[in-house]
mmCIF file of C-alpha atoms in Angstrom:
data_model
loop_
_atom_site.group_PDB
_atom_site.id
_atom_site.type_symbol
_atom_site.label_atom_id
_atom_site.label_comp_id
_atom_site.label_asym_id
_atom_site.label_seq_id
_atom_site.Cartn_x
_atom_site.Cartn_y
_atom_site.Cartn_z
ATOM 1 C CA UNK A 1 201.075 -0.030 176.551
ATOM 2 C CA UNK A 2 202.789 -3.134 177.196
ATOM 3 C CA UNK A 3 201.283 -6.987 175.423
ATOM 4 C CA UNK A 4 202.270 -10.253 177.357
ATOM 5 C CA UNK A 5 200.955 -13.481 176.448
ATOM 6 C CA UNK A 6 200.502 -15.946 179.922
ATOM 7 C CA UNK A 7 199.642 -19.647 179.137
ATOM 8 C CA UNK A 8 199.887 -22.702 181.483
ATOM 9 C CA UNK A 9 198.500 -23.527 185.098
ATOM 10 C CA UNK A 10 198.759 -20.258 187.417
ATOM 11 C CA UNK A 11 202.037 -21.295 189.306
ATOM 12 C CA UNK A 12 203.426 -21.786 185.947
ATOM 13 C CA UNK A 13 201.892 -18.088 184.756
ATOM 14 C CA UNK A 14 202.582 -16.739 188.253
ATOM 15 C CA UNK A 15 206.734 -17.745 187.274
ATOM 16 C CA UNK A 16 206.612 -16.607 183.938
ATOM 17 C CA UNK A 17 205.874 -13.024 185.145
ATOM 18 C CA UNK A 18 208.176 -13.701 188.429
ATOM 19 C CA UNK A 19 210.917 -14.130 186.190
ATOM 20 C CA UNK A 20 209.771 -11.170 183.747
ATOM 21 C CA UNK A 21 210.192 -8.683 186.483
ATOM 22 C CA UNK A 22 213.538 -10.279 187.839
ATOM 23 C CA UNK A 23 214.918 -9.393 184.211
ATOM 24 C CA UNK A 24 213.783 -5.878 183.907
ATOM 25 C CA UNK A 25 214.363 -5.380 187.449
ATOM 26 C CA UNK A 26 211.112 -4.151 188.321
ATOM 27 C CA UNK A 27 210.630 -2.625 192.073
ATOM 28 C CA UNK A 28 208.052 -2.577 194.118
ATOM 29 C CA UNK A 29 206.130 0.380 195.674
ATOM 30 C CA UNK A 30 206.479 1.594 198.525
ATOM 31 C CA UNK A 31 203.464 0.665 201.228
ATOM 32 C CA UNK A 32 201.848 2.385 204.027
ATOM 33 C CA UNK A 33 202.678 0.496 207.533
ATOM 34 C CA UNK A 34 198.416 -0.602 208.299
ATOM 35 C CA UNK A 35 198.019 -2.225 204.551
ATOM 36 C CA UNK A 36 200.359 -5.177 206.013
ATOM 37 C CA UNK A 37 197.890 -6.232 208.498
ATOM 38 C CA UNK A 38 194.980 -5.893 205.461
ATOM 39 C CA UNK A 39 197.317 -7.830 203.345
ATOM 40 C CA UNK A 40 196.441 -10.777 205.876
ATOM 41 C CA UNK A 41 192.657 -10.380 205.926
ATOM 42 C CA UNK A 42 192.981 -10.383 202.249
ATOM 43 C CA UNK A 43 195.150 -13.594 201.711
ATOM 44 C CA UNK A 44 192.736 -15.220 203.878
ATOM 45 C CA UNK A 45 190.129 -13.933 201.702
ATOM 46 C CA UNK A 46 191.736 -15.173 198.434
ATOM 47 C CA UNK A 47 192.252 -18.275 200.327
ATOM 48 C CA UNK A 48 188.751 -18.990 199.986
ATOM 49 C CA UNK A 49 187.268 -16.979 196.983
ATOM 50 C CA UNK A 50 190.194 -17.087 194.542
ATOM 51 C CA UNK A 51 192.714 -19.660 195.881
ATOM 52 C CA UNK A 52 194.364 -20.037 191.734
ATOM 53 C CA UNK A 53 195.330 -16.363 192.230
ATOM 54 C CA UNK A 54 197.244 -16.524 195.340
ATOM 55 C CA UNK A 55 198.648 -19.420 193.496
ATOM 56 C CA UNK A 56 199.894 -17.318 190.729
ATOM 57 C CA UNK A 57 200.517 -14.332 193.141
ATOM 58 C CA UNK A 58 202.930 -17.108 195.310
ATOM 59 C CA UNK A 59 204.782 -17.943 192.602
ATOM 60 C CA UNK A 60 205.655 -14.793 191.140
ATOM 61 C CA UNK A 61 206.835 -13.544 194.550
ATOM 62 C CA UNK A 62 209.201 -16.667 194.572
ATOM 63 C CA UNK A 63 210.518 -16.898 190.977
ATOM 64 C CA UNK A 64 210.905 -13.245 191.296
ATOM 65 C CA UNK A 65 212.717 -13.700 194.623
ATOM 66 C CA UNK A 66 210.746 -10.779 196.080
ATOM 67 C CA UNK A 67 209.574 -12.425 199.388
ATOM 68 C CA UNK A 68 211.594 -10.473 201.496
ATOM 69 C CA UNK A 69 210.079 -6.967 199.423
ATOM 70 C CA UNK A 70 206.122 -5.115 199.440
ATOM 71 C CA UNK A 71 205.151 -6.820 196.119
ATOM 72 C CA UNK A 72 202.460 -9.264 197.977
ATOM 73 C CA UNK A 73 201.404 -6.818 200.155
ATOM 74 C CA UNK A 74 200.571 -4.216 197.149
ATOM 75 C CA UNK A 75 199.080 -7.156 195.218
ATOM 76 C CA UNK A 76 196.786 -8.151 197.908
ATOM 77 C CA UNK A 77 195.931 -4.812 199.267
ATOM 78 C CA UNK A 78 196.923 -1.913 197.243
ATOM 79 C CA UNK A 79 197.332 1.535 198.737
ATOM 80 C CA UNK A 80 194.141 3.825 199.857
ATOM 81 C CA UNK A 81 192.493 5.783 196.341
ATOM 82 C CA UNK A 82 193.492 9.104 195.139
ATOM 83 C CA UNK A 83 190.780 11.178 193.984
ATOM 84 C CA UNK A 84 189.790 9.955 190.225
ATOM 85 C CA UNK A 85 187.487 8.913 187.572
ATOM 86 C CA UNK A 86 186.684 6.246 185.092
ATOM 87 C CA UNK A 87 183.174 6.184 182.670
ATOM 88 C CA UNK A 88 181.680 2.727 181.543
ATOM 89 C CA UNK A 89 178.262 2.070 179.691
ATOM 90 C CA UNK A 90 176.684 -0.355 178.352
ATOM 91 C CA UNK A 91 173.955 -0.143 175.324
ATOM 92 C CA UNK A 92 171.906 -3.487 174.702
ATOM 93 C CA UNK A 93 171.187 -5.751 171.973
ATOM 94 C CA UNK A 94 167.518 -4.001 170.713
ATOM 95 C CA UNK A 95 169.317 -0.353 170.690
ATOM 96 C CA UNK A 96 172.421 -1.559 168.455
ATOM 97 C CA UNK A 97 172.651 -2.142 164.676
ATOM 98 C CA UNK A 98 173.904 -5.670 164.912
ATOM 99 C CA UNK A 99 171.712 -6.494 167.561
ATOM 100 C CA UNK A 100 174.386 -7.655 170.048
ATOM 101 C CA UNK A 101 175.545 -5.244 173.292
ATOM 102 C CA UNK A 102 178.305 -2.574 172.938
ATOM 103 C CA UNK A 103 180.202 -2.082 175.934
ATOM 104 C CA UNK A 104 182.573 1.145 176.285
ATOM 105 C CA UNK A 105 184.911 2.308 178.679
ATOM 106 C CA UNK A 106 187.339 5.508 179.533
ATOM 107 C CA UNK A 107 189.924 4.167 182.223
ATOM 108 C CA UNK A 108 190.452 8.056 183.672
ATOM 109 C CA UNK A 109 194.259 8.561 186.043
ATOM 110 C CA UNK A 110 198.076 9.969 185.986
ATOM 111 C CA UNK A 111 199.051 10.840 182.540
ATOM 112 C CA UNK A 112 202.070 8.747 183.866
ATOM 113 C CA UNK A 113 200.426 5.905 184.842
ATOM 114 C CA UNK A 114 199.976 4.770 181.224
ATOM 115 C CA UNK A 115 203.365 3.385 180.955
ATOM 116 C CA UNK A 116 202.524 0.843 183.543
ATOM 117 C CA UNK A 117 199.649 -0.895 182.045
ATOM 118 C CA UNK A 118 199.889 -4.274 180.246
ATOM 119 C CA UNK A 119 197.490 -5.789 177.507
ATOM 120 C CA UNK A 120 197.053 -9.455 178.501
ATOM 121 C CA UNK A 121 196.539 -12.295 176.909
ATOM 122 C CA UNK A 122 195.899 -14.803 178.992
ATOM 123 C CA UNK A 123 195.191 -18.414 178.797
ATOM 124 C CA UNK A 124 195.394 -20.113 182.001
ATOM 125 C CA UNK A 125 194.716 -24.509 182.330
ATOM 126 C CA UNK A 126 191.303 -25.101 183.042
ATOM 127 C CA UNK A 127 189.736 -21.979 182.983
ATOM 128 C CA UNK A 128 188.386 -19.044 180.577
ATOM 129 C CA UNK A 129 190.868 -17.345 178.199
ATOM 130 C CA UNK A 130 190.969 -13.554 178.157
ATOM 131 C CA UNK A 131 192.023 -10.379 176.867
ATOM 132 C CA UNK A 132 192.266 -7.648 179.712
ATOM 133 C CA UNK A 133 194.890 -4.977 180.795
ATOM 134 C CA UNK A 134 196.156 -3.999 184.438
ATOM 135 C CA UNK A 135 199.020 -2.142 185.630
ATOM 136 C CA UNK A 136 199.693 -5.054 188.199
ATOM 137 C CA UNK A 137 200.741 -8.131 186.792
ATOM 138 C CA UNK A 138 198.107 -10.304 188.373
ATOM 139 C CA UNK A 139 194.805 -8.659 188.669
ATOM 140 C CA UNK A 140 192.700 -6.763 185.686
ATOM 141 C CA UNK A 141 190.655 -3.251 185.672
ATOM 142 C CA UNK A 142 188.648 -4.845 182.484
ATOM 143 C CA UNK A 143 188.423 -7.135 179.773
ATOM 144 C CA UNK A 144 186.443 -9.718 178.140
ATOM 145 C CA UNK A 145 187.048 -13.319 178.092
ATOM 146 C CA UNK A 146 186.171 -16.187 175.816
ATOM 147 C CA UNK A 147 182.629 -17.432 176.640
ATOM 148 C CA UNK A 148 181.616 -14.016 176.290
ATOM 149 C CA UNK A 149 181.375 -11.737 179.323
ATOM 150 C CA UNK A 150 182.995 -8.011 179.121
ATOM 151 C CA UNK A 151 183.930 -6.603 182.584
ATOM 152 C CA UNK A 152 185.476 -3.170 183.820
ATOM 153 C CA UNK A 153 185.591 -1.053 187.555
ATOM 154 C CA UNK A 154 185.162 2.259 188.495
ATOM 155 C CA UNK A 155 186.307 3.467 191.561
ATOM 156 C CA UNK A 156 184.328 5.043 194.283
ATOM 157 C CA UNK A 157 186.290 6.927 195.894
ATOM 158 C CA UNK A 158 183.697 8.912 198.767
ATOM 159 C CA UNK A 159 183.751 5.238 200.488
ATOM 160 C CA UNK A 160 185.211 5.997 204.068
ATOM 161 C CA UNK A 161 187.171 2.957 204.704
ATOM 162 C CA UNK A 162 188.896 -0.577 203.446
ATOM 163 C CA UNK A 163 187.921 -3.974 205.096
ATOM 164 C CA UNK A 164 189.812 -6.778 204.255
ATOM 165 C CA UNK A 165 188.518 -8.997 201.404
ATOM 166 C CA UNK A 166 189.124 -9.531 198.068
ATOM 167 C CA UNK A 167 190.538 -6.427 196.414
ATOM 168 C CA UNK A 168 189.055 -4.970 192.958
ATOM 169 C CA UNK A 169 191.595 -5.652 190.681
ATOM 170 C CA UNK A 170 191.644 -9.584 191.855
ATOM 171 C CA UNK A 171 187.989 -10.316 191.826
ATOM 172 C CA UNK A 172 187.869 -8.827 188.108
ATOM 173 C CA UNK A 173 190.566 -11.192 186.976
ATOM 174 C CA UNK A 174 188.685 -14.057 188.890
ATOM 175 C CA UNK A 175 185.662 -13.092 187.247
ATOM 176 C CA UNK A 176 187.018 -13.260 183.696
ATOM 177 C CA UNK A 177 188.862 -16.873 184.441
ATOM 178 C CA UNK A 178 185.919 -18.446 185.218
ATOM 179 C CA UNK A 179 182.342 -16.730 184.647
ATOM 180 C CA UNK A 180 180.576 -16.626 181.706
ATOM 181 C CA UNK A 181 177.855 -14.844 181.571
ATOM 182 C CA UNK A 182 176.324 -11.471 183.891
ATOM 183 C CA UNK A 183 174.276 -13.927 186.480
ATOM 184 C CA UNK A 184 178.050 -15.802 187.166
ATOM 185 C CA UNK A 185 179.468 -12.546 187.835
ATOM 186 C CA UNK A 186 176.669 -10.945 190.009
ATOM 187 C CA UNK A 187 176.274 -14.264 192.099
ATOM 188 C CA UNK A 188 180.329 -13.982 192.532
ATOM 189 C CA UNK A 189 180.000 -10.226 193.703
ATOM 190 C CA UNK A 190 177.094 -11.342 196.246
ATOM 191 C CA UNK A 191 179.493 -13.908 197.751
ATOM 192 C CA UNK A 192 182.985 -12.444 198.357
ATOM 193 C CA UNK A 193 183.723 -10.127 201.007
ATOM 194 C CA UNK A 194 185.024 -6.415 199.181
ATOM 195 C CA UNK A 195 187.712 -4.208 200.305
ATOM 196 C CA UNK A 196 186.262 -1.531 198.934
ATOM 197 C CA UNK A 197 183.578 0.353 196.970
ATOM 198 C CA UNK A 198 183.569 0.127 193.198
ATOM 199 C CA UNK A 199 181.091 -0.120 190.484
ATOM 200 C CA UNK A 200 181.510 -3.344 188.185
ATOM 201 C CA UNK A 201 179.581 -3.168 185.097
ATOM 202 C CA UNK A 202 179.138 -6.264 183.733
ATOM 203 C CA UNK A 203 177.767 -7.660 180.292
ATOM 204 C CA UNK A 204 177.399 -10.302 177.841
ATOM 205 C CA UNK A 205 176.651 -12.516 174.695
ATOM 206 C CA UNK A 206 173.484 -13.556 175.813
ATOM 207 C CA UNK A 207 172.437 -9.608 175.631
ATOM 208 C CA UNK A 208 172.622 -8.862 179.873
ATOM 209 C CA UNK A 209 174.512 -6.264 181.181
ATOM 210 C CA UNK A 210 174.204 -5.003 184.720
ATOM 211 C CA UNK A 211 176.173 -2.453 187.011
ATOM 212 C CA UNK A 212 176.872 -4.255 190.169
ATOM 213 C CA UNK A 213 177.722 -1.361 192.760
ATOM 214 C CA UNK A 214 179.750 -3.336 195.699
ATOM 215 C CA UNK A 215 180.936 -2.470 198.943
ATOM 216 C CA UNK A 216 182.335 -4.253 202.104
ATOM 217 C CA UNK A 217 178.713 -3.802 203.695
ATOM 218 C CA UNK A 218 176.250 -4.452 200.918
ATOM 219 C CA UNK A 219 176.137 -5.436 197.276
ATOM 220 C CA UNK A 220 173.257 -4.391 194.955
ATOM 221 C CA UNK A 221 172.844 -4.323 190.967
ATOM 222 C CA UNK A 222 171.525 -1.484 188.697
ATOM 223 C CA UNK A 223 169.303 -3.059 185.717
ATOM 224 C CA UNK A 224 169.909 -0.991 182.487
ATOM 225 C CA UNK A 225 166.575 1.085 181.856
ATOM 226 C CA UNK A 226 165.681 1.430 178.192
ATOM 227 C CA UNK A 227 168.724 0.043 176.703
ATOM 228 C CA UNK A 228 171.263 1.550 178.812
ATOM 229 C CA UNK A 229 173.325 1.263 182.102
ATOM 230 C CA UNK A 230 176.284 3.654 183.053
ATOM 231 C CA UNK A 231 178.912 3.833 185.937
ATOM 232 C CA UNK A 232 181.075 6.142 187.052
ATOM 233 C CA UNK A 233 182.548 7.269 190.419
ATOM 234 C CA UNK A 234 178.856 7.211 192.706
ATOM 235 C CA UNK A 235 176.768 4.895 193.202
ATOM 236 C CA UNK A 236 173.361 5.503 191.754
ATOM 237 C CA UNK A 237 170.696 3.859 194.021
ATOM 238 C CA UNK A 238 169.864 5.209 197.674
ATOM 239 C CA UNK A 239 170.842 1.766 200.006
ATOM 240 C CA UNK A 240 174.294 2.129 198.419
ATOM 241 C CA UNK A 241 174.656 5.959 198.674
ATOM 242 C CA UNK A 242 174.349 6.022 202.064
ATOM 243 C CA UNK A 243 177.787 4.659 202.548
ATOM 244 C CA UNK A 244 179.299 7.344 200.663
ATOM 245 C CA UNK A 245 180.989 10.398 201.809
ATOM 246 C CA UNK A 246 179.337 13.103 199.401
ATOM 247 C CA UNK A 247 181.599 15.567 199.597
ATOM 248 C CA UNK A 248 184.485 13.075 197.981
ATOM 249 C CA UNK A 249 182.243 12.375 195.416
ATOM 250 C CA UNK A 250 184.657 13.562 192.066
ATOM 251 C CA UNK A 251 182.730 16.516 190.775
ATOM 252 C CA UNK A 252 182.920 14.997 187.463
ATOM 253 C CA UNK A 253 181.064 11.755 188.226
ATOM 254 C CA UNK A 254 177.699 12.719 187.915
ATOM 255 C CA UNK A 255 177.924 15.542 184.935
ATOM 256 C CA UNK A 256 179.587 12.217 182.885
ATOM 257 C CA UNK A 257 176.999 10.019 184.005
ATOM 258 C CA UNK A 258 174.236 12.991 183.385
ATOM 259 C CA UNK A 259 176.791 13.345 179.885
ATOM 260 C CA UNK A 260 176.277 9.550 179.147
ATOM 261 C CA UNK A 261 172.638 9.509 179.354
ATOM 262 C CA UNK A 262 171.946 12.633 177.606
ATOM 263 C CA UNK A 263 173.618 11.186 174.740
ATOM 264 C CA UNK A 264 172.015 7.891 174.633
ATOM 265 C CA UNK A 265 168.278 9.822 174.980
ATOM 266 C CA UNK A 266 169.213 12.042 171.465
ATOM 267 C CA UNK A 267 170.658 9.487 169.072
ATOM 268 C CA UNK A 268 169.208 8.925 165.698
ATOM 269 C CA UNK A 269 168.644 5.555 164.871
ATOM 270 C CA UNK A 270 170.687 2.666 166.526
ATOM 271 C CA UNK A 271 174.125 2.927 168.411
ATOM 272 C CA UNK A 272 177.266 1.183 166.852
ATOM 273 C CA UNK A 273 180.662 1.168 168.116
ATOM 274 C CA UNK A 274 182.234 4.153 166.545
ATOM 275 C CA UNK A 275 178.886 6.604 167.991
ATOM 276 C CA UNK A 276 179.818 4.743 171.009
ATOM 277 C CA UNK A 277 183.595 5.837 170.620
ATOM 278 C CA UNK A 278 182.778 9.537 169.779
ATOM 279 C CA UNK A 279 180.892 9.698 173.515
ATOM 280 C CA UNK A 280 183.779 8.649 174.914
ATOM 281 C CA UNK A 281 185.995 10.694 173.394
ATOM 282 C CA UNK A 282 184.083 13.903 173.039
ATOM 283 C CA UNK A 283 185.642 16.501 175.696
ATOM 284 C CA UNK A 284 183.763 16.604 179.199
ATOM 285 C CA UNK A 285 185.125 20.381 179.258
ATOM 286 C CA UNK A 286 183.503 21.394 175.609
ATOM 287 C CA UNK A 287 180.406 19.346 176.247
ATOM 288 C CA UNK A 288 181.278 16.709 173.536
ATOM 289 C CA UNK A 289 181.279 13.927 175.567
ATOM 290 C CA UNK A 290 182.934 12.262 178.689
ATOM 291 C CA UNK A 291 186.918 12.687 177.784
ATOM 292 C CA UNK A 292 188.848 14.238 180.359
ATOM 293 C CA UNK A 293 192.416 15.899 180.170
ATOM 294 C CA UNK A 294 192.901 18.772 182.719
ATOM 295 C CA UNK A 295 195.738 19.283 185.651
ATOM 296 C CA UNK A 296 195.292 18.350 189.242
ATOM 297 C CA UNK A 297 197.806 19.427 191.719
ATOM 298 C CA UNK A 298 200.685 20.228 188.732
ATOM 299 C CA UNK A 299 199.956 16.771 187.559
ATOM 300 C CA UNK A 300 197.948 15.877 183.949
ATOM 301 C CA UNK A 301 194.976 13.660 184.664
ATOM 302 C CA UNK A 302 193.275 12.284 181.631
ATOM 303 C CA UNK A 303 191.311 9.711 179.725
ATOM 304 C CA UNK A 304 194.505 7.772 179.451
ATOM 305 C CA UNK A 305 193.236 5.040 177.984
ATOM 306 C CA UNK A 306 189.614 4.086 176.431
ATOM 307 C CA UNK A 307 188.305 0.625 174.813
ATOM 308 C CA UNK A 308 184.896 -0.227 173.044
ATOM 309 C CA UNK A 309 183.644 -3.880 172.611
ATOM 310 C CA UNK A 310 180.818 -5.760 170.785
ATOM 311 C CA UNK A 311 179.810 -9.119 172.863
ATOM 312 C CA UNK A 312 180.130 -12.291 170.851
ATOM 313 C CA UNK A 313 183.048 -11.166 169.228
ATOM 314 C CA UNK A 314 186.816 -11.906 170.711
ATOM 315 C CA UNK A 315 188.074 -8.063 169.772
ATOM 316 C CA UNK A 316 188.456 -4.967 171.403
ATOM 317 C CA UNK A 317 188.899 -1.343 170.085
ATOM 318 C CA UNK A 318 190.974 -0.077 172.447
ATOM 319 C CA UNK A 319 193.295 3.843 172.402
ATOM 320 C CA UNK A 320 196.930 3.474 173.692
ATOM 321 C CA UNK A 321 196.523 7.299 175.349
ATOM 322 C CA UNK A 322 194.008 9.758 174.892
ATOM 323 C CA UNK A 323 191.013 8.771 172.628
ATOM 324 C CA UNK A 324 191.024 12.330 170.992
ATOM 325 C CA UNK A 325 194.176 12.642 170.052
ATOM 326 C CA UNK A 326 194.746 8.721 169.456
ATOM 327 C CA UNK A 327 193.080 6.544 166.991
ATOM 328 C CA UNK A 328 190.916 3.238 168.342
ATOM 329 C CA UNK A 329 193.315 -0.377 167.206
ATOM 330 C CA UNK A 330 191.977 -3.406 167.111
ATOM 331 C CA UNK A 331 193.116 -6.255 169.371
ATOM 332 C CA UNK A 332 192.412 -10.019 169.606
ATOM 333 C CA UNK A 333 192.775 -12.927 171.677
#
């Protein structure tokens, strides 16, 4: 995995990675001809709910000199989902042994997708320093940020359709510039308008945590229940399942969520990072835990990368590759 270090307003970040790209001569996916019309529903969206993005977005097209290229268009509106996973939980302050909440995460896709992703460390003018990773450059799948508040996404990939709005990978990032605490975040998630479906689970210092299961038609937020809340690629409450296609549900997501929860209900004693670590990377395929590593259409899909996090600290423990073959590091902002 790649580490940058952004500082400065976001046209000034937006040109440091402009020019970044322009020197390793980075090029930009290809798009499908119907995401450039989205792309305009979703600048107008940013417009409105995260103008300092499009900022930075702007001026990394320019510095970059990629205007006439697809770079805005994929930053703005991705392409549609492959088929996938992720796992997230959460495990609150009266169920850990230093009384503050552990948040854990396996970030499941392409074995060769890891070489895309960047560690960030950003700290932008006038807004919330952070430590979260992405394989865009502007946009993050996770992270936590300095006043506190951990964030990461799963996809949900049984949701029929994309609307424009504000697409996952942006609202996370606007989330960690400038919320601090789980209420910031949901009251953010009610507001915007969402591409598509994803679970956001949310927590922070001040012992929340929530998973806020969005989609373009309706937002609603799962409450932990004694001590815990999990996402992974369904959502979990009726109102929200009816906008899923069930049959595109990955058969994985609910054996790691059952996985998850199983876990939790037969610990001994109070959870600490490294139990928290050894659920997430335990083998889904040996019953260990919610790890995956298996090939999907002559392609390795795995656990490619997997992070753990006490709140009120500024560290992550976080596995460049596979969390059972590669040791947790430690990484600060």
């Amino acid at each position: 995995m790649h580490e940058l270090t952004l500082k400065g307003t976001y046209s000034e970040m937006g040109t440091q990675l402009g020019l970044l790209m322009k020197k390793n001569k980075y090029t930009p996916p290809p798009v499908k001809d119907e995401r450039y019309e989205m792309a305009k529903g979703c600048e107008r969206a940013l417009e409105k709910y995260a103008p300092t993005l499009l900022e930075e977005i702007d001026a990394m097209v320019k510095a970059g000199g990629y205007e006439d290229t697809t770079l805005k268009v994929f930053q703005l509106a991705l392409n549609p989902y492959p088929t996938n996973g992720c796992s997230i939980f959460a495990v609150t302050g009266e169920y850990t042994t230093t009384g503050n909440v552990i948040f854990a995460r396996n970030y499941d896709w392409d074995w060769n997708g890891l070489e895309h992703f960047t560690l960030f460390k950003t700290y932008p003018k006038d807004a919330l320093a952070s430590l979260g990773y992405c394989d865009l450059m502007v946009g993050r799948y996770g992270g936590i940020n300095e006043a506190g508040l951990a964030i990461g996404l799963t996809a949900i990939p049984a949701f029929p359709a994309d609307y424009p709005g504000v697409m996952l990978h942006l609202a996370t990032q606007w989330i960690l510039d400038n919320c601090s605490n789980v209420k910031d975040a949901v009251d953010y998630m009610r507001k915007i308008p969402h591409v598509r479906a994803n679970n956001y689970l949310v927590a922070d210092s001040e012992g929340e945590a929530a998973c806020i299961q969005a989609a373009p038609k309706c937002v609603e937020v799962v409450e932990p229940v004694n001590g815990l809340v999990v996402a992974t690629n369904h959502f979990q409450t009726t109102k929200m399942q009816a906008f899923e296609v069930r049959e595109k549900i990955p058969e994985s997501s609910v054996p790691r969520l059952e996985h998850i929860n199983k876990w939790f209900n037969k610990r001994k004693g109070k959870i600490d990072q490294v139990q928290a670590q050894s659920e997430l990377k335990g083998m889904i395929a040996s019953g260990a835990g919610v790890c995956q590593d298996l090939v999907k259409d002559n392609a390795r899909f795995s656990t490619i990368l997997s992070w753990t996090h006490e709140l009120g600290t500024r560290e992550i423990e976080l596995t460049d590759g596979i969390p059972s073959e590669v040791d947790y590091k430690k990484y600060t902002f």
